[in-house]
Amino acid sequence: MPLINYAVLGELVDELETLAALPAPDAAQERRRADAEYTLCICTGVHEPQPALVRARALLAGRQREAVAMAGAAPVAAA
């Protein structure tokens, strides 16, 4: 199972969403988008940017569900 840095994954998704919202990105922003997509592909193990973004969102949602479930669990008493 790959190790996932959820903080980095979240930052990449946020950055890609921000860059996608730009009406007319300049060359530097386009390069940053390409770099972020490449890194996202590496982080998720998916070869294409759009499926990698979908996978990243699913991983982040799963992590959030785990955190909510753990917060609702009863604390374990130390023996």
XYZ file of C-alpha atoms in Angstrom:
79
model
C 0.000 0.000 0.000
C 1.483 3.367 -0.957
C 2.116 5.987 1.686
C -0.032 9.033 1.085
C 0.697 12.492 2.407
C -2.857 13.790 2.614
C -1.745 17.346 3.334
C 0.276 17.484 0.103
C -2.520 15.780 -1.804
C -5.018 18.348 -0.556
C -2.713 21.224 -1.451
C -2.285 19.870 -4.985
C -6.043 19.518 -5.472
C -6.593 23.046 -4.128
C -3.900 24.451 -6.388
C -5.278 22.720 -9.466
C -8.772 23.995 -8.701
C -7.415 27.531 -8.281
C -5.463 27.343 -11.527
C -8.451 25.901 -13.391
C -10.570 28.866 -12.287
C -8.235 31.412 -13.902
C -9.838 32.992 -16.974
C -6.608 33.412 -18.946
C -3.608 31.749 -17.327
C -0.185 32.990 -18.364
C 2.734 30.764 -19.313
C 4.014 30.489 -15.729
C 0.582 29.457 -14.466
C 0.251 26.889 -17.249
C 3.661 25.483 -16.320
C 2.647 25.322 -12.660
C -0.569 23.522 -13.634
C 1.403 20.973 -15.658
C 3.824 20.462 -12.745
C 0.961 20.038 -10.264
C -0.789 17.547 -12.555
C 2.432 15.553 -12.942
C 2.973 15.489 -9.184
C -0.646 14.489 -8.605
C -0.225 11.606 -11.053
C 2.859 10.437 -9.170
C 1.118 10.749 -5.784
C -1.950 8.796 -6.863
C -0.293 6.263 -9.160
C -2.645 7.251 -11.996
C -1.153 8.110 -15.389
C -3.601 10.763 -16.615
C -4.310 14.079 -14.839
C -8.133 13.999 -14.803
C -8.431 10.453 -13.414
C -5.642 11.313 -10.951
C -7.663 14.291 -9.736
C -10.737 12.074 -9.315
C -8.627 9.537 -7.391
C -7.131 12.270 -5.184
C -10.578 13.608 -4.318
C -11.748 10.086 -3.468
C -8.703 9.508 -1.248
C -9.266 12.806 0.547
C -12.979 12.064 1.022
C -12.132 8.629 2.404
C -9.644 10.158 4.801
C -12.258 12.661 5.967
C -14.805 9.860 6.535
C -12.204 7.970 8.580
C -11.533 11.033 10.716
C -15.247 11.543 11.365
C -15.700 7.869 12.232
C -12.728 7.941 14.586
C -14.007 11.082 16.275
C -17.309 9.347 16.974
C -15.682 6.187 18.338
C -15.512 5.609 22.063
C -12.045 6.161 23.531
C -10.085 3.020 24.311
C -9.091 2.720 27.950
C -5.446 1.961 28.653
C -4.885 -1.363 30.382
